[in-house]
GROMACS .gro file of C-alpha atoms in nm:
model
  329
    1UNK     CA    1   0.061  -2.030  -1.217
    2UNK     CA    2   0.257  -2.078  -1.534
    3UNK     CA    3   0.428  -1.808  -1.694
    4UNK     CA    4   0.358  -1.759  -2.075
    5UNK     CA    5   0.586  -1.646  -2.287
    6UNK     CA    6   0.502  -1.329  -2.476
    7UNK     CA    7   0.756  -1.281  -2.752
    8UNK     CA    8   0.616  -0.847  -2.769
    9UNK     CA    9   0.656  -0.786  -2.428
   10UNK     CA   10   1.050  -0.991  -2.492
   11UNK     CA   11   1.137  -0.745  -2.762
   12UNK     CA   12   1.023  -0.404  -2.559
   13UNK     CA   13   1.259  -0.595  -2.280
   14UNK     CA   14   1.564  -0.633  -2.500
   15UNK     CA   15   1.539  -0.266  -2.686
   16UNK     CA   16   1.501  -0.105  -2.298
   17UNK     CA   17   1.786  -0.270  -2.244
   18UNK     CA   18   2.003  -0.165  -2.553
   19UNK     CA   19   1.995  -0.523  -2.699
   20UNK     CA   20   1.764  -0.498  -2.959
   21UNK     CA   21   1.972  -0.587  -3.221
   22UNK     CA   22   2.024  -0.935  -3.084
   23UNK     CA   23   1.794  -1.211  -3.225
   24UNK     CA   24   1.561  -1.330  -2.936
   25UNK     CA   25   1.579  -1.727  -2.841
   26UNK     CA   26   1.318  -1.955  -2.819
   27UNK     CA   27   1.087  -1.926  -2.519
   28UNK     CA   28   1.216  -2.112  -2.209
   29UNK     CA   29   1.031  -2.545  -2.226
   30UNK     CA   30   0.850  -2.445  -1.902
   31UNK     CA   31   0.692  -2.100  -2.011
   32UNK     CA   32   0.489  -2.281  -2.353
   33UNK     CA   33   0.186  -2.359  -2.353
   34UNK     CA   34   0.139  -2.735  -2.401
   35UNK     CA   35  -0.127  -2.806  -2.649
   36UNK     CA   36  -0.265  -3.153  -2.742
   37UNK     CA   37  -0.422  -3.264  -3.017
   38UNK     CA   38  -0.602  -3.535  -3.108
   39UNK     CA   39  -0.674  -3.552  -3.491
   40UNK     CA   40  -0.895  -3.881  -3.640
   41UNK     CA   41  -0.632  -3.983  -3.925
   42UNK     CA   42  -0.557  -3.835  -4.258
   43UNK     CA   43  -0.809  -4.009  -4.436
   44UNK     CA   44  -0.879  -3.735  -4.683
   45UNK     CA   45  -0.727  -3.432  -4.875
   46UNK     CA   46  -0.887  -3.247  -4.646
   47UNK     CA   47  -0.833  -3.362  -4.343
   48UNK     CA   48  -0.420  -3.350  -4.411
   49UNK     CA   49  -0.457  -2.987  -4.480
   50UNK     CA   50  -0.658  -2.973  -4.146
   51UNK     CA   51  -0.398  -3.100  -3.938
   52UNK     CA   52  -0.087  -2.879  -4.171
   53UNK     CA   53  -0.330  -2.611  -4.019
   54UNK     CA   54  -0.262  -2.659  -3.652
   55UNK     CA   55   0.058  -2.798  -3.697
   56UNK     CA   56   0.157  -2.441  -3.822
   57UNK     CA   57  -0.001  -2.248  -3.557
   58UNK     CA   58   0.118  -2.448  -3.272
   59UNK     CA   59   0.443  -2.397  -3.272
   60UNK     CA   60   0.750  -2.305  -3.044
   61UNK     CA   61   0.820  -1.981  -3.197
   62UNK     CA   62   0.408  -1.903  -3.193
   63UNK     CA   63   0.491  -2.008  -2.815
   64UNK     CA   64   0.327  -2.360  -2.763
   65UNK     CA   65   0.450  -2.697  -2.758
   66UNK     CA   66   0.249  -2.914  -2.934
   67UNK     CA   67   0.168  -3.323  -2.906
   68UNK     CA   68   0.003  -3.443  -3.180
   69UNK     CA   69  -0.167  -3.762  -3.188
   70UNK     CA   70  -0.341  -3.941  -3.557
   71UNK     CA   71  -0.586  -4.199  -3.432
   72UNK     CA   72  -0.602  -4.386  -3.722
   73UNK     CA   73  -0.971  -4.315  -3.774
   74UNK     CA   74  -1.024  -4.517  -3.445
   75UNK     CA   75  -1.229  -4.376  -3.160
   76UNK     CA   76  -1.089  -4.558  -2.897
   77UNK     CA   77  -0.754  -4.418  -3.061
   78UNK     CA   78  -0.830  -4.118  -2.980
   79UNK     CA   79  -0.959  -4.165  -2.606
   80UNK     CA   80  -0.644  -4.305  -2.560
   81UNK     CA   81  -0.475  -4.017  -2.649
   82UNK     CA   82  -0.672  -3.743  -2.410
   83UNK     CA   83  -0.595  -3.945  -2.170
   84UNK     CA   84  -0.245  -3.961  -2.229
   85UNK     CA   85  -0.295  -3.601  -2.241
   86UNK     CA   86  -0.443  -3.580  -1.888
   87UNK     CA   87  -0.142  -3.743  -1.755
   88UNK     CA   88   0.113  -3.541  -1.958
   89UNK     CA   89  -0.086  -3.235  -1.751
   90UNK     CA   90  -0.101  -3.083  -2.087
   91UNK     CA   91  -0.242  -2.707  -2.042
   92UNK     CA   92  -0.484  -2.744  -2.347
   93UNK     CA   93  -0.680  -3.033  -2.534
   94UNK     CA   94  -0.819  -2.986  -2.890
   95UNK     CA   95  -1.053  -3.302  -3.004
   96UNK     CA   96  -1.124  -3.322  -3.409
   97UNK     CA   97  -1.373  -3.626  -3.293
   98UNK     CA   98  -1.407  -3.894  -3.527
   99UNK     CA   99  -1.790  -3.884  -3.471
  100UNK     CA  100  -2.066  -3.710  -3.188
  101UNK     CA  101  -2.105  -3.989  -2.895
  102UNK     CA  102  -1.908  -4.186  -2.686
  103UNK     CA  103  -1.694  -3.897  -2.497
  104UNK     CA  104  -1.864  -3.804  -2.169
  105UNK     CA  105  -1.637  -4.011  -1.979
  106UNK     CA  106  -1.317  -3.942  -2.110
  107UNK     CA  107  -1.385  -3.548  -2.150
  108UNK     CA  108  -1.520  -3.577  -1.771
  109UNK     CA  109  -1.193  -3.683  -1.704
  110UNK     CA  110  -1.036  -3.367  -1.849
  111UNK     CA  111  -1.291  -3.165  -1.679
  112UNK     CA  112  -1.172  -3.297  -1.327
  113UNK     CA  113  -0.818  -3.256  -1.411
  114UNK     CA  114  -0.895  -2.881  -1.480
  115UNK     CA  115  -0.763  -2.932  -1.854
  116UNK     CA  116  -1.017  -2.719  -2.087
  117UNK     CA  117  -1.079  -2.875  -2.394
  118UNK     CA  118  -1.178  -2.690  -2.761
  119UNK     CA  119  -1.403  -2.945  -2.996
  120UNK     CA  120  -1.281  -2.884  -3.364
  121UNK     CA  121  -1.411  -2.998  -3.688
  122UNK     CA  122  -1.671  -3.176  -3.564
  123UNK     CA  123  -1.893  -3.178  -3.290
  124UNK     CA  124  -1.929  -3.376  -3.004
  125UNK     CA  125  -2.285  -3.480  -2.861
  126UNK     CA  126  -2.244  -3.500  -2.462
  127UNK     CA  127  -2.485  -3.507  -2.160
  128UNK     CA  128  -2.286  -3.170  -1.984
  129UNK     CA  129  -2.191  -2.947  -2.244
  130UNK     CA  130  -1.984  -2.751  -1.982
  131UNK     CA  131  -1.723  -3.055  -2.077
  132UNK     CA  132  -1.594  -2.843  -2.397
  133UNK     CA  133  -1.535  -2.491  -2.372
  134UNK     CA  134  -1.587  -2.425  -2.709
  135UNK     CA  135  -1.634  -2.580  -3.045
  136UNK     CA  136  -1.443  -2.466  -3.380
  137UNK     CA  137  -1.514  -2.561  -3.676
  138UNK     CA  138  -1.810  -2.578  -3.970
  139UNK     CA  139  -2.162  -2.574  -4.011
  140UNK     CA  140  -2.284  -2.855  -4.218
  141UNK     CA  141  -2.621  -2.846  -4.199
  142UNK     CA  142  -2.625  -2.530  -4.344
  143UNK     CA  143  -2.338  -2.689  -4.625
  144UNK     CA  144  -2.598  -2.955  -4.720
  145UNK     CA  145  -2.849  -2.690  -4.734
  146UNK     CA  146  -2.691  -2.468  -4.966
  147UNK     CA  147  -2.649  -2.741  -5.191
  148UNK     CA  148  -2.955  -2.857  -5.168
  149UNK     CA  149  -3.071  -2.493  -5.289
  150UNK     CA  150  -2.793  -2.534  -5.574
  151UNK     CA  151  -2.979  -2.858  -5.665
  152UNK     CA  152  -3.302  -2.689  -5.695
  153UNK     CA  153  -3.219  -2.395  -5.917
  154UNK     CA  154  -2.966  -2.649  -6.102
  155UNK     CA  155  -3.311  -2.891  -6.212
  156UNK     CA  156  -3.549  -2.607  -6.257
  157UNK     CA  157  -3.280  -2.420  -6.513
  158UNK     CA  158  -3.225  -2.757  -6.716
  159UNK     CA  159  -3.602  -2.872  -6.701
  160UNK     CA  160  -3.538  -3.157  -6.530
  161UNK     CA  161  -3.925  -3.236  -6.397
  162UNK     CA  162  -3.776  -3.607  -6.228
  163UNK     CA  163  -3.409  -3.631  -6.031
  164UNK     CA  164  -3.252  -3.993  -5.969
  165UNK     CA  165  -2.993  -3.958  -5.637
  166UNK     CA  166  -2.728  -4.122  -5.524
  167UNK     CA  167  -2.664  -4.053  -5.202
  168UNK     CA  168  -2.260  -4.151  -5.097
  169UNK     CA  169  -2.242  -4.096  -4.710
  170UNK     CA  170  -1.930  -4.021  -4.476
  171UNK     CA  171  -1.843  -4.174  -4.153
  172UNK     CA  172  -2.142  -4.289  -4.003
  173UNK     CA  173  -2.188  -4.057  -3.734
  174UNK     CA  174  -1.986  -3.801  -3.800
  175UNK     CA  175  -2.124  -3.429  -3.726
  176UNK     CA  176  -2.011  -3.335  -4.156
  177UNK     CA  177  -2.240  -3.667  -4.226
  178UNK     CA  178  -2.516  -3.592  -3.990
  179UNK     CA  179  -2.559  -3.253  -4.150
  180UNK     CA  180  -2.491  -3.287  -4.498
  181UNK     CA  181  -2.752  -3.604  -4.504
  182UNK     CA  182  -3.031  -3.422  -4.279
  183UNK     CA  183  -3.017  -3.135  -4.521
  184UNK     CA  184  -3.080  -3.386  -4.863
  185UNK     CA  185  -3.306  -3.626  -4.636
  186UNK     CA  186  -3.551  -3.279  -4.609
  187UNK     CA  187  -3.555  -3.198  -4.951
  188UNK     CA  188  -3.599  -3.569  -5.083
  189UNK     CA  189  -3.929  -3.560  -4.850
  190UNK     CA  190  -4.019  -3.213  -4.980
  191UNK     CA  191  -3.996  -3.331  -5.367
  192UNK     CA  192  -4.195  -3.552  -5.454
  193UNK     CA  193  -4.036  -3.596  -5.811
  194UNK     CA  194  -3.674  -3.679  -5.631
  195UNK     CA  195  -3.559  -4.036  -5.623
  196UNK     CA  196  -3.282  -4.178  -5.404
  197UNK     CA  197  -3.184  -4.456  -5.634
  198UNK     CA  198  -2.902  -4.592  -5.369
  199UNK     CA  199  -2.729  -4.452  -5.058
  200UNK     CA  200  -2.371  -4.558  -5.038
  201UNK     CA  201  -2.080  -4.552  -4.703
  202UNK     CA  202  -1.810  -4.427  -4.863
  203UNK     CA  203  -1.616  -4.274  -4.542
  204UNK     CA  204  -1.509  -4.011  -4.698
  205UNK     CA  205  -1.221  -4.204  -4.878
  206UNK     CA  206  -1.230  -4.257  -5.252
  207UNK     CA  207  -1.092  -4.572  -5.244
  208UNK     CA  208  -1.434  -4.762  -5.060
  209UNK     CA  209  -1.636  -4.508  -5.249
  210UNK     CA  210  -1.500  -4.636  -5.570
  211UNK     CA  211  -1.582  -4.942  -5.462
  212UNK     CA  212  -1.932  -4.911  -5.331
  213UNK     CA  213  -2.043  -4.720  -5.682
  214UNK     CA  214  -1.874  -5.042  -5.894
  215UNK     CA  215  -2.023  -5.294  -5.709
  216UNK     CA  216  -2.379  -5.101  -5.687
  217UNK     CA  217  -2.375  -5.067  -6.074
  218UNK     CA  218  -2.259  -5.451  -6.160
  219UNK     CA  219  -2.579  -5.569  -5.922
  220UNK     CA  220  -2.834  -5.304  -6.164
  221UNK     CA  221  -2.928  -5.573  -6.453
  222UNK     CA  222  -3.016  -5.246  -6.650
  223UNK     CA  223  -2.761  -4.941  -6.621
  224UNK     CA  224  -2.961  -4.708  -6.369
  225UNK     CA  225  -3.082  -4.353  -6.486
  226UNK     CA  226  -2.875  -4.100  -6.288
  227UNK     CA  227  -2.895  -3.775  -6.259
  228UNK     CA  228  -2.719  -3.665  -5.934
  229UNK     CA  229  -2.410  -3.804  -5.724
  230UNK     CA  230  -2.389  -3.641  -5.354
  231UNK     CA  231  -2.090  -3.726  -5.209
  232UNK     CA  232  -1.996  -3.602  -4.845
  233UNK     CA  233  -1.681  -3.486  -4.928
  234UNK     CA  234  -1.391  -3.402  -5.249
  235UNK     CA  235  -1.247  -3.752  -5.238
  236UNK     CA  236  -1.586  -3.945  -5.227
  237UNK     CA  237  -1.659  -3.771  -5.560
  238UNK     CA  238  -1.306  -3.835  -5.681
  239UNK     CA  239  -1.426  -4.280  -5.607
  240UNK     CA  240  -1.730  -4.200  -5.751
  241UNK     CA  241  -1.671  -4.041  -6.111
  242UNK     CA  242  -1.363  -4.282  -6.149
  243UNK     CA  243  -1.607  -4.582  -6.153
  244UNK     CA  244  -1.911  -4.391  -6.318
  245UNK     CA  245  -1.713  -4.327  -6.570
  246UNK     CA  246  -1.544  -4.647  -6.623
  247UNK     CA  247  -1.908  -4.760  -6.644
  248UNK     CA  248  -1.968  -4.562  -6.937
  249UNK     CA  249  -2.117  -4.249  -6.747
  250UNK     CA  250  -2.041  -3.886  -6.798
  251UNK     CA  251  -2.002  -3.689  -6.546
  252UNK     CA  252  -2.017  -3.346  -6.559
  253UNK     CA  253  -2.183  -3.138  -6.818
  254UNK     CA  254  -2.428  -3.296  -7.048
  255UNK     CA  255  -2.445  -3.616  -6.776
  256UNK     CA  256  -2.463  -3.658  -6.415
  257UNK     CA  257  -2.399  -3.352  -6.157
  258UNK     CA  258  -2.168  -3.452  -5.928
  259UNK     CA  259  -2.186  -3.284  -5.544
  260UNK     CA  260  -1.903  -3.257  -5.353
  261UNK     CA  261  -1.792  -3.093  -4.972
  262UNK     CA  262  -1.448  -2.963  -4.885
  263UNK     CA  263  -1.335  -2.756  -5.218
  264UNK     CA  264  -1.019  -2.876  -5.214
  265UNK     CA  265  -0.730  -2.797  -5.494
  266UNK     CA  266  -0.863  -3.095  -5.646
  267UNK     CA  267  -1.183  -3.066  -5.651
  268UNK     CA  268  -1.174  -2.696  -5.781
  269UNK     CA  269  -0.966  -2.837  -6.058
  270UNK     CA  270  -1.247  -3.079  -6.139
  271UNK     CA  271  -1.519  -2.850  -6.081
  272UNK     CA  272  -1.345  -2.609  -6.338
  273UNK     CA  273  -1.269  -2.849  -6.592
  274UNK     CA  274  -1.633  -2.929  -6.581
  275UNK     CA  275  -1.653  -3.292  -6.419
  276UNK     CA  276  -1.807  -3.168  -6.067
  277UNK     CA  277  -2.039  -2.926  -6.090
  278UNK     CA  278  -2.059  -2.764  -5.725
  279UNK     CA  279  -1.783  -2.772  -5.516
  280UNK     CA  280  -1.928  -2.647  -5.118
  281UNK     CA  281  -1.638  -2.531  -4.952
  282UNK     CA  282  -1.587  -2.679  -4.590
  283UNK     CA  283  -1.241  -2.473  -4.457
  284UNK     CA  284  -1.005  -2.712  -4.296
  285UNK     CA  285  -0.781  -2.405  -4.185
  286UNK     CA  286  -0.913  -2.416  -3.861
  287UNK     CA  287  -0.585  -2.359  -3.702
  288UNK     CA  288  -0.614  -1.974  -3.633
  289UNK     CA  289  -0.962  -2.012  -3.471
  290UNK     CA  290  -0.842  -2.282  -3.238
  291UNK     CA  291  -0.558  -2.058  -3.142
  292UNK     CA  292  -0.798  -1.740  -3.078
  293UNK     CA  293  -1.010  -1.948  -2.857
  294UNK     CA  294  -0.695  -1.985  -2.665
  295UNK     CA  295  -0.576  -1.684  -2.646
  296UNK     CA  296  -0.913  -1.586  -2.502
  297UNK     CA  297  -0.852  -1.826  -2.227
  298UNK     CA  298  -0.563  -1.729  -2.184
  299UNK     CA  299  -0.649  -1.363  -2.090
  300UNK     CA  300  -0.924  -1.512  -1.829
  301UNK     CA  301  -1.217  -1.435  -2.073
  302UNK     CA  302  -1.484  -1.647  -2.195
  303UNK     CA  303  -1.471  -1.780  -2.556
  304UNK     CA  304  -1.799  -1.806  -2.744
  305UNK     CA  305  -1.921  -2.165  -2.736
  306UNK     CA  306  -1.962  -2.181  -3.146
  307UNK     CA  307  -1.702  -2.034  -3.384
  308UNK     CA  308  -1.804  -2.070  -3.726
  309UNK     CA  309  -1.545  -2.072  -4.009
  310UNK     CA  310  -1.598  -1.849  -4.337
  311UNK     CA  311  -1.698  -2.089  -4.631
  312UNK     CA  312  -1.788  -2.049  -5.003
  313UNK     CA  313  -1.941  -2.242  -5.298
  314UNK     CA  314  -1.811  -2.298  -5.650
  315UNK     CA  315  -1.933  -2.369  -6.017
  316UNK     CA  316  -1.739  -2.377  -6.337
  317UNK     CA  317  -1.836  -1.990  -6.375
  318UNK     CA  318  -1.712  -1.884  -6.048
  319UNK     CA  319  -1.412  -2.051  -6.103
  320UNK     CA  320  -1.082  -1.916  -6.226
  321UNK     CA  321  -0.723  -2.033  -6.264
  322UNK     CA  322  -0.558  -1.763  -6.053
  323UNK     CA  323  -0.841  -1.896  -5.754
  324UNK     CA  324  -0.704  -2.233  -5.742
  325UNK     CA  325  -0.342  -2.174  -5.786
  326UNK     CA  326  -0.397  -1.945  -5.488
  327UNK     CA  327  -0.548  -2.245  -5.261
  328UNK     CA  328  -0.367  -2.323  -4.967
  329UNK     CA  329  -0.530  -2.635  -4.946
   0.00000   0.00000   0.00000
């Protein structure tokens, strides 16, 4: 068995010993404990602060060794790199899967190798769920839900008997898209007076969103009547309002209500200034809760399977400067 390195039980060594004045070293390459990571890109504000997250937690002086693989928002990427994990005999594997199926194999793999593996971000949807030992990370359903509860309060305070939606979706697939679109797919079937005037891919980038919403408004032969934009995440809503508005749309107060998931620095900045009008938070410091699920391991216990992160909403009146210059993300 491998020996960890416990910096505490180090520093009760050295004062026992009359030496603690001296500045421990690192721990010794063969006592970490070798995390990998596989994380699907940085395709979003987000998802950079997401992987600053780990990076910061799993570090030599935290006692780990980390290797840290981007898959370029490509699946196979990212089977690639578990199993470059399996042969590196890594102790620990953390998948941030770029959407739910296609990993029974590879994570079976794992599973015979002895190699436990935490799901984070988003989930995974195998056959044996004893291939994960736990999952970290948000719930989105209940995101999209919450919004959807915003939206309902939001029409009935301004009147608003009829809503036109546009709908821009993530990555197809994805356990964020799944959620956030079962949750408006429910209420659009359980209001009759809501309309879903277009539903857009924008992959959670703002680039492709921008130009889904252009093209979609240069094929209307009249300028569409829209009241709501719900975008999967900050930077689809950044795409979205730069063409909307370039269109001749206001977005914001007095015009269309724009939805967005994450909460980034952004996006609060937006939201604030009155261009997005609720900002659900989806916490991409999921760092910590990875590590705790380790450290659980570690000990010989048994981690939950579910660890939810703590998340918030915002609207221009919840909103204050000191809040956003305090974002770490």
């Amino acid at each position: 068995m491998k020996i960890r390195w416990i910096l505490p039980a180090l520093i009760s060594a050295m004062i026992l010993s009359g030496c603690a004045g001296q500045t421990p070293s690192s721990p010794p390459e063969n006592a970490l404990i070798v995390v990998g990571i596989s994380q699907v890109g940085a395709e979003s504000d987000w998802r950079v602060a997401n992987s600053e997250s780990m990076k910061a937690v799993f570090t030599e002086s935290g006692g780990y060794r980390l290797l840290f693989e981007d898959a370029k928002q490509k699946q196979e990427n990212q089977i690639t790199a578990i199993r470059k994990f399996i042969q590196q005999k890594v102790d620990y594997i953390v998948l941030l899967p770029l959407r739910e199926t296609g990993w029974d194999s590879v994570l079976q793999e794992a599973k015979d190798a002895g190699i436990p593996v935490i799901v984070a971000d988003r989930m995974v949807d195998v056959k044996d769920e004893t291939l994960f030992v736990a999952h970290v990370g948000s719930n989105f359903r209940m995101e999209g839900e919450k919004a959807v509860a915003w939206l309902e309060d939001y029409a009935h305070s301004g009147g608003k008997e009829t809503l036109n939606i546009i709908h821009i979706q993530g990555t197809m697939g994805s356990t964020a898209q799944i959620g956030r679109t079962a949750a408006l797919e429910q209420a659009l079937e359980s209001h009759a007076d809501w309309t879903l005037q277009a539903r857009l891919d924008g992959d959670f980038t703002q680039a492709k969103t921008y130009e889904e919403v252009k093209q979609y408004l240069s094929e209307q032969e009249v300028p569409p009547e829209i009241d709501v934009v719900y975008c999967e995440n900050d930077n689809e809503a950044f795409g979205a309002i730069q063409a909307l508005e370039e269109a001749g749309y206001t977005c914001g107060e007095g015009g269309i209500a724009v939805i967005s998931f994450d909460a980034t620095r952004n996006c609060l900045t937006q939201c604030l200034n009155g261009k997005i009008s609720l900002a659900m938070e989806c916490n991409p410091l999921l760092g910590p809760l990875t590590a705790g699920v380790i450290r659980i391991l570690e000990s010989g216990g048994t981690p939950e399977k579910e660890h939810y992160i703590e998340e918030r909403s915002f609207t221009k009146e919840t909103l204050t400067e000191e809040m956003i210059a305090a974002r770490l993300y």
